[in-house]
Amino acid sequence: MVNDSSQRLDAVFLALSDPTRRAILERLARGEASGTELARPFSISVPAISKHLHVLEKAALIVRRKEGRVHRFRLAVRS
């Protein structure tokens, strides 16, 4: 039986396996950004970036907050 810790680790490794997601994390290491700001340097669609962000959220690597219609992202801080 797989425990929660193992599932979390699987989610983290899945999230980090993609170079686009690693680049997003590198960008967020410099500070909070909107989804549009995060999509700018990539030659992929905003919906594709949104899917990458969802994977990073599911792995608990980033946190989303809504500011009106704008979604803002930052690195998740664990203590």
mmCIF file of N, CA and C in Angstrom:
data_model
loop_
_atom_site.group_PDB
_atom_site.id
_atom_site.type_symbol
_atom_site.label_atom_id
_atom_site.label_comp_id
_atom_site.label_asym_id
_atom_site.label_seq_id
_atom_site.Cartn_x
_atom_site.Cartn_y
_atom_site.Cartn_z
ATOM 1 N N MET A 1 0.839 -1.179 0.000
ATOM 2 C CA MET A 1 0.000 0.000 0.000
ATOM 3 C C MET A 1 0.891 1.251 0.000
ATOM 4 N N VAL A 2 0.551 2.198 -0.843
ATOM 5 C CA VAL A 2 1.333 3.422 -0.962
ATOM 6 C C VAL A 2 0.822 4.438 0.049
ATOM 7 N N ASN A 3 1.754 5.055 0.774
ATOM 8 C CA ASN A 3 1.311 6.032 1.770
ATOM 9 C C ASN A 3 1.309 7.444 1.187
ATOM 10 N N ASP A 4 0.770 8.408 1.944
ATOM 11 C CA ASP A 4 0.650 9.792 1.484
ATOM 12 C C ASP A 4 2.000 10.399 1.166
ATOM 13 N N SER A 5 3.016 10.067 1.953
ATOM 14 C CA SER A 5 4.351 10.606 1.740
ATOM 15 C C SER A 5 4.899 10.172 0.380
ATOM 16 N N SER A 6 4.687 8.936 0.032
ATOM 17 C CA SER A 6 5.146 8.410 -1.248
ATOM 18 C C SER A 6 4.391 9.069 -2.406
ATOM 19 N N GLN A 7 3.091 9.266 -2.247
ATOM 20 C CA GLN A 7 2.290 9.924 -3.279
ATOM 21 C C GLN A 7 2.728 11.371 -3.465
ATOM 22 N N ARG A 8 3.025 12.052 -2.377
ATOM 23 C CA ARG A 8 3.499 13.441 -2.464
ATOM 24 C C ARG A 8 4.834 13.491 -3.187
ATOM 25 N N LEU A 9 5.718 12.573 -2.849
ATOM 26 C CA LEU A 9 7.022 12.520 -3.496
ATOM 27 C C LEU A 9 6.878 12.249 -4.994
ATOM 28 N N ASP A 10 5.974 11.356 -5.359
ATOM 29 C CA ASP A 10 5.708 11.088 -6.774
ATOM 30 C C ASP A 10 5.229 12.351 -7.484
ATOM 31 N N ALA A 11 4.331 13.107 -6.841
ATOM 32 C CA ALA A 11 3.804 14.342 -7.430
ATOM 33 C C ALA A 11 4.911 15.379 -7.612
ATOM 34 N N VAL A 12 5.807 15.470 -6.640
ATOM 35 C CA VAL A 12 6.914 16.434 -6.726
ATOM 36 C C VAL A 12 7.852 16.061 -7.870
ATOM 37 N N PHE A 13 8.222 14.780 -7.957
ATOM 38 C CA PHE A 13 9.124 14.353 -9.036
ATOM 39 C C PHE A 13 8.466 14.531 -10.405
ATOM 40 N N LEU A 14 7.173 14.252 -10.508
ATOM 41 C CA LEU A 14 6.457 14.474 -11.758
ATOM 42 C C LEU A 14 6.513 15.957 -12.132
ATOM 43 N N ALA A 15 6.265 16.826 -11.163
ATOM 44 C CA ALA A 15 6.272 18.269 -11.415
ATOM 45 C C ALA A 15 7.653 18.743 -11.858
ATOM 46 N N LEU A 16 8.695 18.215 -11.237
ATOM 47 C CA LEU A 16 10.060 18.661 -11.542
ATOM 48 C C LEU A 16 10.637 18.017 -12.797
ATOM 49 N N SER A 17 9.957 17.028 -13.344
ATOM 50 C CA SER A 17 10.475 16.316 -14.515
ATOM 51 C C SER A 17 10.378 17.132 -15.802
ATOM 52 N N ASP A 18 9.607 18.197 -15.794
ATOM 53 C CA ASP A 18 9.403 18.987 -17.002
ATOM 54 C C ASP A 18 10.217 20.278 -16.958
ATOM 55 N N PRO A 19 10.979 20.585 -18.017
ATOM 56 C CA PRO A 19 11.804 21.801 -18.009
ATOM 57 C C PRO A 19 10.987 23.098 -17.932
ATOM 58 N N THR A 20 9.788 23.110 -18.491
ATOM 59 C CA THR A 20 8.950 24.317 -18.408
ATOM 60 C C THR A 20 8.548 24.571 -16.962
ATOM 61 N N ARG A 21 8.171 23.516 -16.256
ATOM 62 C CA ARG A 21 7.784 23.691 -14.858
ATOM 63 C C ARG A 21 8.971 24.114 -14.004
ATOM 64 N N ARG A 22 10.150 23.566 -14.302
ATOM 65 C CA ARG A 22 11.350 23.997 -13.560
ATOM 66 C C ARG A 22 11.637 25.466 -13.826
ATOM 67 N N ALA A 23 11.449 25.916 -15.061
ATOM 68 C CA ALA A 23 11.663 27.332 -15.400
ATOM 69 C C ALA A 23 10.650 28.217 -14.679
ATOM 70 N N ILE A 24 9.423 27.753 -14.561
ATOM 71 C CA ILE A 24 8.396 28.510 -13.833
ATOM 72 C C ILE A 24 8.815 28.658 -12.369
ATOM 73 N N LEU A 25 9.297 27.578 -11.781
ATOM 74 C CA LEU A 25 9.751 27.637 -10.385
ATOM 75 C C LEU A 25 10.934 28.595 -10.232
ATOM 76 N N GLU A 26 11.857 28.572 -11.195
ATOM 77 C CA GLU A 26 12.994 29.506 -11.153
ATOM 78 C C GLU A 26 12.506 30.946 -11.191
ATOM 79 N N ARG A 27 11.510 31.214 -12.045
ATOM 80 C CA ARG A 27 10.951 32.572 -12.132
ATOM 81 C C ARG A 27 10.280 32.963 -10.822
ATOM 82 N N LEU A 28 9.525 32.045 -10.228
ATOM 83 C CA LEU A 28 8.824 32.348 -8.982
ATOM 84 C C LEU A 28 9.784 32.496 -7.804
ATOM 85 N N ALA A 29 10.978 31.970 -7.931
ATOM 86 C CA ALA A 29 11.989 32.160 -6.878
ATOM 87 C C ALA A 29 12.358 33.639 -6.760
ATOM 88 N N ARG A 30 12.127 34.407 -7.820
ATOM 89 C CA ARG A 30 12.402 35.852 -7.804
ATOM 90 C C ARG A 30 11.207 36.662 -7.305
ATOM 91 N N GLY A 31 10.056 36.013 -7.120
ATOM 92 C CA GLY A 31 8.881 36.720 -6.609
ATOM 93 C C GLY A 31 7.596 36.301 -7.295
ATOM 94 N N GLU A 32 6.508 36.739 -6.715
ATOM 95 C CA GLU A 32 5.165 36.416 -7.183
ATOM 96 C C GLU A 32 4.948 36.910 -8.617
ATOM 97 N N ALA A 33 4.113 36.187 -9.374
ATOM 98 C CA ALA A 33 3.810 36.583 -10.753
ATOM 99 C C ALA A 33 2.423 36.094 -11.135
ATOM 100 N N SER A 34 1.829 36.761 -12.106
ATOM 101 C CA SER A 34 0.528 36.332 -12.626
ATOM 102 C C SER A 34 0.749 35.209 -13.638
ATOM 103 N N GLY A 35 -0.316 34.513 -13.965
ATOM 104 C CA GLY A 35 -0.238 33.464 -14.972
ATOM 105 C C GLY A 35 0.228 34.012 -16.309
ATOM 106 N N THR A 36 -0.250 35.191 -16.682
ATOM 107 C CA THR A 36 0.155 35.826 -17.941
ATOM 108 C C THR A 36 1.641 36.153 -17.930
ATOM 109 N N GLU A 37 2.130 36.682 -16.818
ATOM 110 C CA GLU A 37 3.556 36.989 -16.703
ATOM 111 C C GLU A 37 4.394 35.719 -16.817
ATOM 112 N N LEU A 38 3.918 34.645 -16.226
ATOM 113 C CA LEU A 38 4.653 33.389 -16.279
ATOM 114 C C LEU A 38 4.659 32.800 -17.693
ATOM 115 N N ALA A 39 3.601 33.041 -18.459
ATOM 116 C CA ALA A 39 3.491 32.493 -19.809
ATOM 117 C C ALA A 39 4.367 33.237 -20.822
ATOM 118 N N ARG A 40 4.651 34.508 -20.563
ATOM 119 C CA ARG A 40 5.354 35.361 -21.528
ATOM 120 C C ARG A 40 6.618 34.763 -22.145
ATOM 121 N N PRO A 41 7.540 34.232 -21.361
ATOM 122 C CA PRO A 41 8.800 33.769 -21.978
ATOM 123 C C PRO A 41 8.694 32.458 -22.768
ATOM 124 N N PHE A 42 7.547 31.813 -22.730
ATOM 125 C CA PHE A 42 7.409 30.510 -23.373
ATOM 126 C C PHE A 42 6.620 30.618 -24.671
ATOM 127 N N SER A 43 6.946 29.764 -25.615
ATOM 128 C CA SER A 43 6.224 29.752 -26.887
ATOM 129 C C SER A 43 5.118 28.699 -26.852
ATOM 130 N N ILE A 44 4.372 28.696 -25.743
ATOM 131 C CA ILE A 44 3.222 27.811 -25.611
ATOM 132 C C ILE A 44 2.023 28.642 -25.170
ATOM 133 N N SER A 45 0.846 28.085 -25.304
ATOM 134 C CA SER A 45 -0.382 28.821 -25.015
ATOM 135 C C SER A 45 -0.580 29.047 -23.517
ATOM 136 N N VAL A 46 -1.404 30.012 -23.200
ATOM 137 C CA VAL A 46 -1.755 30.277 -21.803
ATOM 138 C C VAL A 46 -2.459 29.056 -21.188
ATOM 139 N N PRO A 47 -3.372 28.371 -21.917
ATOM 140 C CA PRO A 47 -3.960 27.160 -21.337
ATOM 141 C C PRO A 47 -2.913 26.081 -21.017
ATOM 142 N N ALA A 48 -1.876 25.974 -21.838
ATOM 143 C CA ALA A 48 -0.812 24.998 -21.556
ATOM 144 C C ALA A 48 -0.050 25.391 -20.295
ATOM 145 N N ILE A 49 0.227 26.679 -20.133
ATOM 146 C CA ILE A 49 0.878 27.164 -18.908
ATOM 147 C C ILE A 49 -0.012 26.861 -17.707
ATOM 148 N N SER A 50 -1.316 27.065 -17.883
ATOM 149 C CA SER A 50 -2.268 26.793 -16.805
ATOM 150 C C SER A 50 -2.186 25.329 -16.357
ATOM 151 N N LYS A 51 -2.038 24.425 -17.306
ATOM 152 C CA LYS A 51 -1.907 22.999 -16.954
ATOM 153 C C LYS A 51 -0.619 22.754 -16.176
ATOM 154 N N HIS A 52 0.471 23.399 -16.589
ATOM 155 C CA HIS A 52 1.733 23.274 -15.858
ATOM 156 C C HIS A 52 1.575 23.802 -14.429
ATOM 157 N N LEU A 53 0.900 24.933 -14.296
ATOM 158 C CA LEU A 53 0.687 25.518 -12.968
ATOM 159 C C LEU A 53 -0.146 24.586 -12.091
ATOM 160 N N HIS A 54 -1.122 23.932 -12.685
ATOM 161 C CA HIS A 54 -1.956 22.993 -11.929
ATOM 162 C C HIS A 54 -1.106 21.836 -11.384
ATOM 163 N N VAL A 55 -0.193 21.320 -12.206
ATOM 164 C CA VAL A 55 0.684 20.225 -11.763
ATOM 165 C C VAL A 55 1.549 20.700 -10.593
ATOM 166 N N LEU A 56 2.079 21.919 -10.694
ATOM 167 C CA LEU A 56 2.912 22.467 -9.618
ATOM 168 C C LEU A 56 2.093 22.689 -8.345
ATOM 169 N N GLU A 57 0.846 23.121 -8.498
ATOM 170 C CA GLU A 57 -0.036 23.291 -7.331
ATOM 171 C C GLU A 57 -0.347 21.942 -6.683
ATOM 172 N N LYS A 58 -0.657 20.950 -7.508
ATOM 173 C CA LYS A 58 -0.995 19.622 -6.993
ATOM 174 C C LYS A 58 0.174 19.033 -6.198
ATOM 175 N N ALA A 59 1.398 19.371 -6.606
ATOM 176 C CA ALA A 59 2.589 18.903 -5.898
ATOM 177 C C ALA A 59 2.912 19.783 -4.692
ATOM 178 N N ALA A 60 2.078 20.797 -4.453
ATOM 179 C CA ALA A 60 2.246 21.736 -3.335
ATOM 180 C C ALA A 60 3.566 22.504 -3.412
ATOM 181 N N LEU A 61 4.006 22.783 -4.657
ATOM 182 C CA LEU A 61 5.229 23.563 -4.845
ATOM 183 C C LEU A 61 4.938 25.054 -5.001
ATOM 184 N N ILE A 62 3.713 25.368 -5.434
ATOM 185 C CA ILE A 62 3.310 26.770 -5.591
ATOM 186 C C ILE A 62 1.935 26.986 -4.958
ATOM 187 N N VAL A 63 1.635 28.254 -4.723
ATOM 188 C CA VAL A 63 0.350 28.655 -4.144
ATOM 189 C C VAL A 63 -0.271 29.706 -5.056
ATOM 190 N N ARG A 64 -1.580 29.584 -5.265
ATOM 191 C CA ARG A 64 -2.320 30.529 -6.108
ATOM 192 C C ARG A 64 -3.202 31.401 -5.220
ATOM 193 N N ARG A 65 -3.302 32.675 -5.591
ATOM 194 C CA ARG A 65 -4.298 33.542 -4.968
ATOM 195 C C ARG A 65 -4.929 34.370 -6.068
ATOM 196 N N LYS A 66 -6.186 34.703 -5.858
ATOM 197 C CA LYS A 66 -6.929 35.463 -6.854
ATOM 198 C C LYS A 66 -6.988 36.923 -6.447
ATOM 199 N N GLU A 67 -6.715 37.784 -7.399
ATOM 200 C CA GLU A 67 -6.778 39.234 -7.209
ATOM 201 C C GLU A 67 -7.713 39.753 -8.292
ATOM 202 N N GLY A 68 -9.005 39.815 -7.992
ATOM 203 C CA GLY A 68 -9.982 40.137 -9.029
ATOM 204 C C GLY A 68 -10.043 38.983 -10.010
ATOM 205 N N ARG A 69 -9.779 39.273 -11.284
ATOM 206 C CA ARG A 69 -9.759 38.212 -12.301
ATOM 207 C C ARG A 69 -8.366 37.649 -12.528
ATOM 208 N N VAL A 70 -7.385 38.221 -11.876
ATOM 209 C CA VAL A 70 -5.991 37.816 -12.071
ATOM 210 C C VAL A 70 -5.594 36.767 -11.034
ATOM 211 N N HIS A 71 -4.991 35.697 -11.516
ATOM 212 C CA HIS A 71 -4.459 34.665 -10.628
ATOM 213 C C HIS A 71 -2.975 34.943 -10.450
ATOM 214 N N ARG A 72 -2.538 35.015 -9.185
ATOM 215 C CA ARG A 72 -1.142 35.286 -8.870
ATOM 216 C C ARG A 72 -0.562 34.044 -8.209
ATOM 217 N N PHE A 73 0.700 33.779 -8.514
ATOM 218 C CA PHE A 73 1.363 32.573 -8.017
ATOM 219 C C PHE A 73 2.635 32.931 -7.285
ATOM 220 N N ARG A 74 2.958 32.092 -6.295
ATOM 221 C CA ARG A 74 4.216 32.238 -5.563
ATOM 222 C C ARG A 74 4.657 30.855 -5.141
ATOM 223 N N LEU A 75 5.931 30.748 -4.779
ATOM 224 C CA LEU A 75 6.425 29.473 -4.272
ATOM 225 C C LEU A 75 5.760 29.167 -2.937
ATOM 226 N N ALA A 76 5.469 27.905 -2.706
ATOM 227 C CA ALA A 76 4.909 27.480 -1.414
ATOM 228 C C ALA A 76 6.050 27.427 -0.414
ATOM 229 N N VAL A 77 5.800 27.933 0.765
ATOM 230 C CA VAL A 77 6.811 27.936 1.821
ATOM 231 C C VAL A 77 6.410 26.900 2.854
ATOM 232 N N ARG A 78 7.314 26.001 3.139
ATOM 233 C CA ARG A 78 7.057 24.961 4.144
ATOM 234 C C ARG A 78 7.974 25.210 5.317
ATOM 235 N N SER A 79 7.436 25.018 6.504
ATOM 236 C CA SER A 79 8.267 25.182 7.693
ATOM 237 C C SER A 79 8.445 23.885 8.427
#
